[in-house]
mmCIF file of C-alpha atoms in Angstrom:
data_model
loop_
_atom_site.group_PDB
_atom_site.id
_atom_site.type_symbol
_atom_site.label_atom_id
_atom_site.label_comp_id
_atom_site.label_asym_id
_atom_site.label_seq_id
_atom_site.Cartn_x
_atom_site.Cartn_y
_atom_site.Cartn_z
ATOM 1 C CA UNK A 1 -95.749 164.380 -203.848
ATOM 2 C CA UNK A 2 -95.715 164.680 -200.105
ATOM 3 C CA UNK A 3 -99.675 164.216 -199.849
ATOM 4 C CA UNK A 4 -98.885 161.395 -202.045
ATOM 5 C CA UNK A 5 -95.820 160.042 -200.021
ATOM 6 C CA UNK A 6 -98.205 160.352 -197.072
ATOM 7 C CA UNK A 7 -101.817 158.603 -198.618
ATOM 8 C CA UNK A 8 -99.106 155.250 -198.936
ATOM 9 C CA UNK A 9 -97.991 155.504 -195.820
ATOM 10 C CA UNK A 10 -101.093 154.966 -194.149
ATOM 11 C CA UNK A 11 -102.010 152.429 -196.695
ATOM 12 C CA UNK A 12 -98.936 150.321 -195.760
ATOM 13 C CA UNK A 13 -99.468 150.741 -191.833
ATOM 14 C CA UNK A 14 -103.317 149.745 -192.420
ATOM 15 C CA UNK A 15 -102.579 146.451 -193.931
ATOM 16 C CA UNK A 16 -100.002 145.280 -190.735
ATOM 17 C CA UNK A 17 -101.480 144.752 -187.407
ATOM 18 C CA UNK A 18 -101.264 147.588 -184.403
ATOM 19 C CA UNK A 19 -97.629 148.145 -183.145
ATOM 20 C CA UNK A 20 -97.284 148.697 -179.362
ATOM 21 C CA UNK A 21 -97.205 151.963 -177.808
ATOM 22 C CA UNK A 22 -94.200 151.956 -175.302
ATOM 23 C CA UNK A 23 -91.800 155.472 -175.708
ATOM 24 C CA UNK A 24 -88.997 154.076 -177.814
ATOM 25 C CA UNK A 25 -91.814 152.591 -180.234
ATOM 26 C CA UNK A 26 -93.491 155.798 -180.250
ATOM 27 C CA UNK A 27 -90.156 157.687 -181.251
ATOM 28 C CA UNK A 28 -89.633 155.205 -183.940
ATOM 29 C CA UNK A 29 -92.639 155.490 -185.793
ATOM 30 C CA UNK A 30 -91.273 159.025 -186.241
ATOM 31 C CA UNK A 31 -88.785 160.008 -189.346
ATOM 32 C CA UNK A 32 -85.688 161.674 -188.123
ATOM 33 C CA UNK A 33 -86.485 164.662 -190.116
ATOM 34 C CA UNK A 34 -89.417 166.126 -192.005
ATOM 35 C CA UNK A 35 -88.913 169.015 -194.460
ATOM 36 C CA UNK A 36 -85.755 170.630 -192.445
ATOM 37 C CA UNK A 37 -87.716 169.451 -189.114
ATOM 38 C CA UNK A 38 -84.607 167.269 -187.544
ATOM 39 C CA UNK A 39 -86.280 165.197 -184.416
ATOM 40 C CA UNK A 40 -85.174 165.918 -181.240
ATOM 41 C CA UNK A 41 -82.373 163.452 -179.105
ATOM 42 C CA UNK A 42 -84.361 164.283 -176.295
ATOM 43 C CA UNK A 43 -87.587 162.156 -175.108
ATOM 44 C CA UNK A 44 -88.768 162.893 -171.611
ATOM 45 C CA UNK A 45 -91.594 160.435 -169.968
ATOM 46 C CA UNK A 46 -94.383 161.219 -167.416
ATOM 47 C CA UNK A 47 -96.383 159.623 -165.319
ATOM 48 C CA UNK A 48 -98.810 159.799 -162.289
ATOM 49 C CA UNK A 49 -96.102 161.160 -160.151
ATOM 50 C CA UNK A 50 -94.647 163.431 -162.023
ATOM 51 C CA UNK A 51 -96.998 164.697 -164.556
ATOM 52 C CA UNK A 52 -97.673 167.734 -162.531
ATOM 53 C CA UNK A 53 -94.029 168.766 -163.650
ATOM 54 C CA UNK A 54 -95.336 169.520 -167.030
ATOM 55 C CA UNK A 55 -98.874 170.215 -167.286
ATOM 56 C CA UNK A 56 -99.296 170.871 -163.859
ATOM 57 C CA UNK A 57 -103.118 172.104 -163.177
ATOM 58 C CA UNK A 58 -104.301 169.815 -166.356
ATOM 59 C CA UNK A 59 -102.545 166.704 -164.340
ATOM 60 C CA UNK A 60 -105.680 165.312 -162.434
ATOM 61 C CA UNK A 61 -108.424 165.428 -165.118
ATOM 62 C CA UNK A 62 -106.014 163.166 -167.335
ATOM 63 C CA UNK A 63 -105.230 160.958 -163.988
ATOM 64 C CA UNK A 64 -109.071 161.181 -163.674
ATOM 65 C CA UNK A 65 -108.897 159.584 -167.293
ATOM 66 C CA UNK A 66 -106.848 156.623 -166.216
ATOM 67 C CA UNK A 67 -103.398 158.013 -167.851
ATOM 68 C CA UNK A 68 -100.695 155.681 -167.644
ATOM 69 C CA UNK A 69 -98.061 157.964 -169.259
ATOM 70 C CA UNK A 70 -96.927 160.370 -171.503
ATOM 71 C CA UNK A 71 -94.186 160.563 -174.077
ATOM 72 C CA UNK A 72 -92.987 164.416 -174.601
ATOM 73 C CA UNK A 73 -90.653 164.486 -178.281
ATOM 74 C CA UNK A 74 -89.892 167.508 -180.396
ATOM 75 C CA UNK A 75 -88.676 168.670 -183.799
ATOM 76 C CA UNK A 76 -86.529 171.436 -184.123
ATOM 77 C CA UNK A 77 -85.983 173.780 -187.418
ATOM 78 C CA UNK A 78 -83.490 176.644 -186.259
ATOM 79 C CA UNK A 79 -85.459 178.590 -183.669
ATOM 80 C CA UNK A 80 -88.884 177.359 -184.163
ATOM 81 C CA UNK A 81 -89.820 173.653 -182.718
ATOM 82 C CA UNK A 82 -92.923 171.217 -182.917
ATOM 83 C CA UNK A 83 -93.923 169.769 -179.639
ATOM 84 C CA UNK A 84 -95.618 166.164 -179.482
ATOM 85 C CA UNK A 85 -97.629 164.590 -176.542
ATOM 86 C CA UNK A 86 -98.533 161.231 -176.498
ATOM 87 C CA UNK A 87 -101.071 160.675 -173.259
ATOM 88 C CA UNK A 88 -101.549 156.707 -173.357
ATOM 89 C CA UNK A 89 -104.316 155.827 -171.077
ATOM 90 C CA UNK A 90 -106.158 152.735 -169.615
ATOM 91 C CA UNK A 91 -108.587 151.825 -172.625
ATOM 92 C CA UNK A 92 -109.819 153.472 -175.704
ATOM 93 C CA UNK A 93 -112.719 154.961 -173.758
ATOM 94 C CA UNK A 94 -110.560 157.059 -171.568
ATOM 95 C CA UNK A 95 -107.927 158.471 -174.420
ATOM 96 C CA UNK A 96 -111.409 159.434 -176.293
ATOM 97 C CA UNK A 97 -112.837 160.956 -173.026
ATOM 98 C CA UNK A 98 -110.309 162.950 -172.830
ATOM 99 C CA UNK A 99 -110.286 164.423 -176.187
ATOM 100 C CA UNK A 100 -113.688 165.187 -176.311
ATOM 101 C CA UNK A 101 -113.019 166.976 -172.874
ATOM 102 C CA UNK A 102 -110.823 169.248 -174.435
ATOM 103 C CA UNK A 103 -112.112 169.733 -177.569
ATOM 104 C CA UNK A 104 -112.635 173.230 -179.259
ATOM 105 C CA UNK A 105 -115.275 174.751 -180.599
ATOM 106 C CA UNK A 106 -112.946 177.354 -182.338
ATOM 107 C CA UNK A 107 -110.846 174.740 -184.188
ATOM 108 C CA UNK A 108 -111.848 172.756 -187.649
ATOM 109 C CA UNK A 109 -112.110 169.018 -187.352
ATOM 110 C CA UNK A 110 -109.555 166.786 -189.624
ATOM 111 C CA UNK A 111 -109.959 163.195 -190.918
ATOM 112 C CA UNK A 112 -107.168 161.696 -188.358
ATOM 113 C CA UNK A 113 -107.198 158.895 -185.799
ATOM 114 C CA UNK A 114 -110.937 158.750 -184.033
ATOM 115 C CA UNK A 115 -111.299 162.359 -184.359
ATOM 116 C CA UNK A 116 -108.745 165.165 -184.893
ATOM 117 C CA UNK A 117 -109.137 168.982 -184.882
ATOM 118 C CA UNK A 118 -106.264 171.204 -185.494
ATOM 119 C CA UNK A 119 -105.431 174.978 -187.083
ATOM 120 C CA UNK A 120 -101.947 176.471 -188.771
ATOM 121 C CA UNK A 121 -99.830 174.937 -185.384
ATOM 122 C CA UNK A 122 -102.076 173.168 -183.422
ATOM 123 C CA UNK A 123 -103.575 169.657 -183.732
ATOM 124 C CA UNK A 124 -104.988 167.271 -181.253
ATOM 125 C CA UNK A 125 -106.561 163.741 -182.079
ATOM 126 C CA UNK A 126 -107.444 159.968 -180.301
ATOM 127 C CA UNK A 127 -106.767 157.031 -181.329
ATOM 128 C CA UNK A 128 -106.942 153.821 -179.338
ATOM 129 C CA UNK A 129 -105.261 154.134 -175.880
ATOM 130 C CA UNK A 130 -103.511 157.416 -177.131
ATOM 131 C CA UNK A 131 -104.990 160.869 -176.956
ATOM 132 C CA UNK A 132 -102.054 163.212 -178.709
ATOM 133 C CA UNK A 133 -101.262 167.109 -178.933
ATOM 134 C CA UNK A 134 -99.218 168.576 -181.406
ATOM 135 C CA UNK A 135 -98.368 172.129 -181.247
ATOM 136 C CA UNK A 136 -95.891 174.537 -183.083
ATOM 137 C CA UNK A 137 -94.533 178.412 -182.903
ATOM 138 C CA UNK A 138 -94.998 178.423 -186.324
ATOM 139 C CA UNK A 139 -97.315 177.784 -189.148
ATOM 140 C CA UNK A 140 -96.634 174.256 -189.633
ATOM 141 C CA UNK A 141 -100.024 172.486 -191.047
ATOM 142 C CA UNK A 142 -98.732 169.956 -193.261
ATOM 143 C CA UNK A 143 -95.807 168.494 -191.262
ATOM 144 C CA UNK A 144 -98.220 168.521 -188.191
ATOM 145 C CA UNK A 145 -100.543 166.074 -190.038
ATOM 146 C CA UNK A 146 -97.791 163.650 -191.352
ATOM 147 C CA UNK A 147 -96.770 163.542 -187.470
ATOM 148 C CA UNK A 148 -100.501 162.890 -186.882
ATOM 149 C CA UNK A 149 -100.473 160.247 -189.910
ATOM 150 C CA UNK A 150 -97.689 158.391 -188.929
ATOM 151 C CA UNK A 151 -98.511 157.716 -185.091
ATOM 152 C CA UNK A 152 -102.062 157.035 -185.140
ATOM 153 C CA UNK A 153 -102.047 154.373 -188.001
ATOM 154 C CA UNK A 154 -99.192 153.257 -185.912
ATOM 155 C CA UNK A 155 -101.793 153.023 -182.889
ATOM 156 C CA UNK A 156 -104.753 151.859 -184.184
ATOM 157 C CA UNK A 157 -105.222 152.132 -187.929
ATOM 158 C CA UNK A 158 -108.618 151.962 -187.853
ATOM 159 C CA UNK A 159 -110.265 154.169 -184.682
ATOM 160 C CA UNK A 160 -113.254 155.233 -184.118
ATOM 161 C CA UNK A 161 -115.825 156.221 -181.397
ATOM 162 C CA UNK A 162 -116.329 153.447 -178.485
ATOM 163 C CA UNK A 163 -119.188 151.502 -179.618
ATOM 164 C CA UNK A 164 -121.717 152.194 -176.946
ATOM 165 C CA UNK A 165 -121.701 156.279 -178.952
ATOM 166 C CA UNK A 166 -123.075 154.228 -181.522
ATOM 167 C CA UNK A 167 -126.645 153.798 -179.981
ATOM 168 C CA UNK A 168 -127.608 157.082 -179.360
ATOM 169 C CA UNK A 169 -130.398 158.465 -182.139
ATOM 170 C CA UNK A 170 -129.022 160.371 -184.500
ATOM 171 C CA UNK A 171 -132.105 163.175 -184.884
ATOM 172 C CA UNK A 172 -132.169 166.335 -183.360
ATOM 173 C CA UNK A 173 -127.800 164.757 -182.140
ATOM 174 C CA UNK A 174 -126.180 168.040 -181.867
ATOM 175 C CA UNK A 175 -122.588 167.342 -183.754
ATOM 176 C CA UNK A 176 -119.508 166.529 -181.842
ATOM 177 C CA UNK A 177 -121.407 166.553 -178.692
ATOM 178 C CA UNK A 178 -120.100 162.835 -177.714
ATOM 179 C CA UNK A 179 -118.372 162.750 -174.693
ATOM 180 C CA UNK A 180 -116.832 159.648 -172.297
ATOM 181 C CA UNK A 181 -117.243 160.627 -168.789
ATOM 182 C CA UNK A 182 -115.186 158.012 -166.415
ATOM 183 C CA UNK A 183 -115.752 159.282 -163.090
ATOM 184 C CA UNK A 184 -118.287 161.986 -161.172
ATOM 185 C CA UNK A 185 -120.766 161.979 -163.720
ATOM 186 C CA UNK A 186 -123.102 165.157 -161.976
ATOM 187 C CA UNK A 187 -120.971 165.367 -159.090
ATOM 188 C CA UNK A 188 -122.254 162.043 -157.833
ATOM 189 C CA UNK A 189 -119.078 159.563 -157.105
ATOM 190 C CA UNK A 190 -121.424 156.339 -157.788
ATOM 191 C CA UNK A 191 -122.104 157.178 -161.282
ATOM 192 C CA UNK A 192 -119.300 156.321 -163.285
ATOM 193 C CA UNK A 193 -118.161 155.058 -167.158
ATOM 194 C CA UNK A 194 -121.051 157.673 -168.699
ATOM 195 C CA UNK A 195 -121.151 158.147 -172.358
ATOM 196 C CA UNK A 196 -123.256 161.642 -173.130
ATOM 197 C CA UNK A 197 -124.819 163.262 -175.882
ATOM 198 C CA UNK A 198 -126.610 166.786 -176.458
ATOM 199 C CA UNK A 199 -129.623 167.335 -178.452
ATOM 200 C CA UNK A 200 -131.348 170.300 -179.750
ATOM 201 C CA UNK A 201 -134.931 170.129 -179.390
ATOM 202 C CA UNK A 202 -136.847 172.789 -180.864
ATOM 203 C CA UNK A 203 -134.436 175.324 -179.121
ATOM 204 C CA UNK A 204 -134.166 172.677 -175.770
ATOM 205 C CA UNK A 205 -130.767 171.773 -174.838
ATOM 206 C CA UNK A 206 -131.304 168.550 -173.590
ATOM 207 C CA UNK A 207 -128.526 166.279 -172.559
ATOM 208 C CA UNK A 208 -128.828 162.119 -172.634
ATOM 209 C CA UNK A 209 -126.399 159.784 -171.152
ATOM 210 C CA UNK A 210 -126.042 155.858 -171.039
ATOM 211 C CA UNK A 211 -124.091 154.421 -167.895
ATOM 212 C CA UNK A 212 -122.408 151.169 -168.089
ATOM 213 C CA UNK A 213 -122.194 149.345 -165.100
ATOM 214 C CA UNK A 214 -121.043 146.539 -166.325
ATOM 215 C CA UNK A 215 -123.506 143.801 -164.779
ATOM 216 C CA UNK A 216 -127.161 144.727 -163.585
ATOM 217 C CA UNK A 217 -125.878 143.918 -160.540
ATOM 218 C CA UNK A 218 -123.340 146.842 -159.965
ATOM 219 C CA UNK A 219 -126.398 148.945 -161.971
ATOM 220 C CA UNK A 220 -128.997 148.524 -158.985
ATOM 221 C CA UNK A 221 -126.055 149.507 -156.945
ATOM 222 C CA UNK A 222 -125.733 152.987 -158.615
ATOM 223 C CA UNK A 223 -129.350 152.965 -158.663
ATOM 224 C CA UNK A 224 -129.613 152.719 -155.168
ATOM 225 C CA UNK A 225 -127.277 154.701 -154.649
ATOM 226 C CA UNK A 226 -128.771 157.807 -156.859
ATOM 227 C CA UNK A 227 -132.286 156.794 -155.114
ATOM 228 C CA UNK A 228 -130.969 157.419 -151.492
ATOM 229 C CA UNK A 229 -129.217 160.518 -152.333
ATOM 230 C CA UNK A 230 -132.597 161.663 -153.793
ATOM 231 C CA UNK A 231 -134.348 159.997 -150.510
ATOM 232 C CA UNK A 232 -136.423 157.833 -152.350
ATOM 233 C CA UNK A 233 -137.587 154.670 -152.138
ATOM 234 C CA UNK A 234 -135.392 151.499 -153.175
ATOM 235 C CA UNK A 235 -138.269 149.805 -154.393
ATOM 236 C CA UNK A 236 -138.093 149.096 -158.362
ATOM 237 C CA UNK A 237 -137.338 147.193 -161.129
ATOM 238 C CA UNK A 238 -135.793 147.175 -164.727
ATOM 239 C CA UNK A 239 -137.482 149.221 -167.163
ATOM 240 C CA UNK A 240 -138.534 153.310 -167.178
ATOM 241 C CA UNK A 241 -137.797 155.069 -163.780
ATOM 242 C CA UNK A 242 -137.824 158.630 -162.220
ATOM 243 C CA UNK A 243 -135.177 159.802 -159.889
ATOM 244 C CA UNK A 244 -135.649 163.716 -158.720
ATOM 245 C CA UNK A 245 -132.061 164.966 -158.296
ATOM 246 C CA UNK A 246 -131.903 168.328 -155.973
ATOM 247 C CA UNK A 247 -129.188 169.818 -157.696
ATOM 248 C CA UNK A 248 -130.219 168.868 -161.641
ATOM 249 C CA UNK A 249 -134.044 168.086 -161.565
ATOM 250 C CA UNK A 250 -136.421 165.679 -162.609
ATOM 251 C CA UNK A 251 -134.410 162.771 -164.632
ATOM 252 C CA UNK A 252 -136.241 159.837 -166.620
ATOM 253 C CA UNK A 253 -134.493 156.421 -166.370
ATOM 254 C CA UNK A 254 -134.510 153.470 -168.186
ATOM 255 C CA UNK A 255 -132.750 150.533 -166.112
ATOM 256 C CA UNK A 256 -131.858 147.517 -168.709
ATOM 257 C CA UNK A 257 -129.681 144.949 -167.672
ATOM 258 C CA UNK A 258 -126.073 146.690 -167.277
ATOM 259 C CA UNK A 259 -127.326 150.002 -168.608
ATOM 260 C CA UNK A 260 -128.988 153.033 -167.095
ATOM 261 C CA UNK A 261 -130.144 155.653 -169.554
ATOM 262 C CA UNK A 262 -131.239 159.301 -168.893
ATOM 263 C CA UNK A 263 -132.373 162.846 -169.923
ATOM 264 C CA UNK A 264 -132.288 165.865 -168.368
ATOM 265 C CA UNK A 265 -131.961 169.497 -169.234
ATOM 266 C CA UNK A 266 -130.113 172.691 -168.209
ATOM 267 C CA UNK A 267 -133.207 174.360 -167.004
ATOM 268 C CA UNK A 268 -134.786 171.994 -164.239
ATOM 269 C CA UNK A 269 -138.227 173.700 -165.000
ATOM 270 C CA UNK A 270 -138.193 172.441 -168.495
ATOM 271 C CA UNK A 271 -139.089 168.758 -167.730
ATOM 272 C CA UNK A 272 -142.394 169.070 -168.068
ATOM 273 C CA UNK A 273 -142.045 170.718 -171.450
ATOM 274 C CA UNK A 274 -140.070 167.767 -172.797
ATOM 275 C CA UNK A 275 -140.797 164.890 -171.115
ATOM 276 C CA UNK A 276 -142.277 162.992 -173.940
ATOM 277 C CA UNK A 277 -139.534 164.027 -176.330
ATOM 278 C CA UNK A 278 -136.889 163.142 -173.388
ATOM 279 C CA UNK A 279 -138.191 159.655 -172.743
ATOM 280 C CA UNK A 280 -139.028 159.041 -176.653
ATOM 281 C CA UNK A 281 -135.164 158.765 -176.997
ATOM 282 C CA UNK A 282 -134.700 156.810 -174.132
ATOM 283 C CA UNK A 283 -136.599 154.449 -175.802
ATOM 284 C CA UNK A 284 -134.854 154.348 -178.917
ATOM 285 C CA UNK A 285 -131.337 154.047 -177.002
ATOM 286 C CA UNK A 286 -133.388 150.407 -175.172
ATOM 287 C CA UNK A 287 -133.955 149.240 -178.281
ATOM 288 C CA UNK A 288 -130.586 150.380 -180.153
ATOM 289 C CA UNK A 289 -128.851 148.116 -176.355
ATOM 290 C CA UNK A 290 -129.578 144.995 -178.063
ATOM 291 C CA UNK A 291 -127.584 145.649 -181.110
ATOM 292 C CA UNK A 292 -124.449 147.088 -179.431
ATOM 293 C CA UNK A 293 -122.529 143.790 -178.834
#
């Protein structure tokens, strides 16, 4: 009956539009108690400032993520307790860059929010602005989910990856390799707002990533910004380019419009082995750019 109680749920939340996402909202998308779990009076709130208080060396890759605060709750059953964490952040880019960030290879993935993975008493998932932990000292699966349930059809009933994921070739895409990179992209401050992708090919671990820069404009910027660093010249235009980066390697461009797309791979003497496969989905991502709006 509960799986039951819990399928309606969501199918009631789906059909009303997304409910803001301040603290007290948060807390009262929440039942007062689930299964002997009695929530918690107490509801702390973080932000910039203070967020070192609690998570303390984790604070500045979330700030790096545009956080804009966190709501801390818990449930309580006798001795044991279930801790929730909602980070809200700028946009849904951010809250899913910094799930994929911290996602684990050791933990099976769940059909909540964006993406969710989560064991016996741990489960972490995005959806919209909100990237949320969920964490017991006890085996508490099912009531972990409901939590899960309840606040991210609360959030955004209906989240997924950011679009832009979308365009990257599916062939030879190693799975759950998506990420959202906001800021620092290879230790270079003018690359910025990177979505990245790994691919397998034939043993290769080759990485891709599409930059949006918004406007070409700010996109010749970074380019001539990644050309100087490189000390090369500043004379191009839009279409396939090659920057040679001291610290990664050889790296195949393709400027279009707002976008800047690249390859490159862990070993900085394997360009020439996979140059043609490299640029052969740089290519496809061009193409896929005109069907991303």
């Amino acid at each position: 009956m509960k799986y039951i109680r819990l399928v309606f749920i969501v199918f009631i939340f789906c059909i009303y539009p997304v409910a803001a996402q301040n603290p007290e909202e948060l807390r009262s998308f929440l039942p007062e108690e689930i299964e002997g779990w009695v929530l918690s009076d107490k509801m702390e709130i973080f932000h910039e400032d203070n967020l070192f208080d609690r998570i303390n060396g984790a604070a500045p890759l979330f700030i790096e993520n545009n956080f804009l605060e966190m709501t801390a709750m818990e449930y309580n059953r006798g001795e044991d307790y279930i801790t929730i964490q909602v980070y809200r952040h700028a946009t849904p880019e951010d809250a899913f860059g910094m799930y994929a960030s911290e996602r684990s290879s050791d933990l099976p993935y769940l059909s909540i929010g964006g993406e969710a993975q989560g064991d016996d008493s741990h489960l972490y998932y995005f959806a919209g602005e909100t990237y949320v932990k969920i964490w017991s000292n006890t085996n508490a699966s099912p009531v972990l989910q409901e939590i899960a349930s309840r606040l991210a059809v609360h959030t955004n009933p209906h989240a997924t990856y950011p679009a832009l994921t979308r365009i990257f070739p599916k062939k030879n895409l190693l799975p759950y390799s998506l990420e959202y990179i906001t800021a620092n992209y290879l230790g270079h401050s003018f690359l910025h707002a990177a979505y990245t992708a790994k691919y397998d090919l034939e043993g290769e671990l080759v990485h891709i990533f599409i930059l949006d820069a918004n406007t070409p404009q700010e996109a010749r910027k970074m380019l001539d910004s990644y050309f100087e660093f490189a000390g090369q010249a500043h004379e191009y235009e839009q279409g396939p380019l090659l920057v040679k980066d001291k610290y990664t390697g050889t790296i195949p461009l393709i400027w279009k419009g707002q976008y800047i797309t690249g390859a490159f791979t862990d070993d900085s003497g394997a360009y020439e082995r996979k140059a043609g496969e490299m640029e052969e989905i740089l290519r496809e991502i061009e193409q896929n750019i005109e069907n991303i709006k």
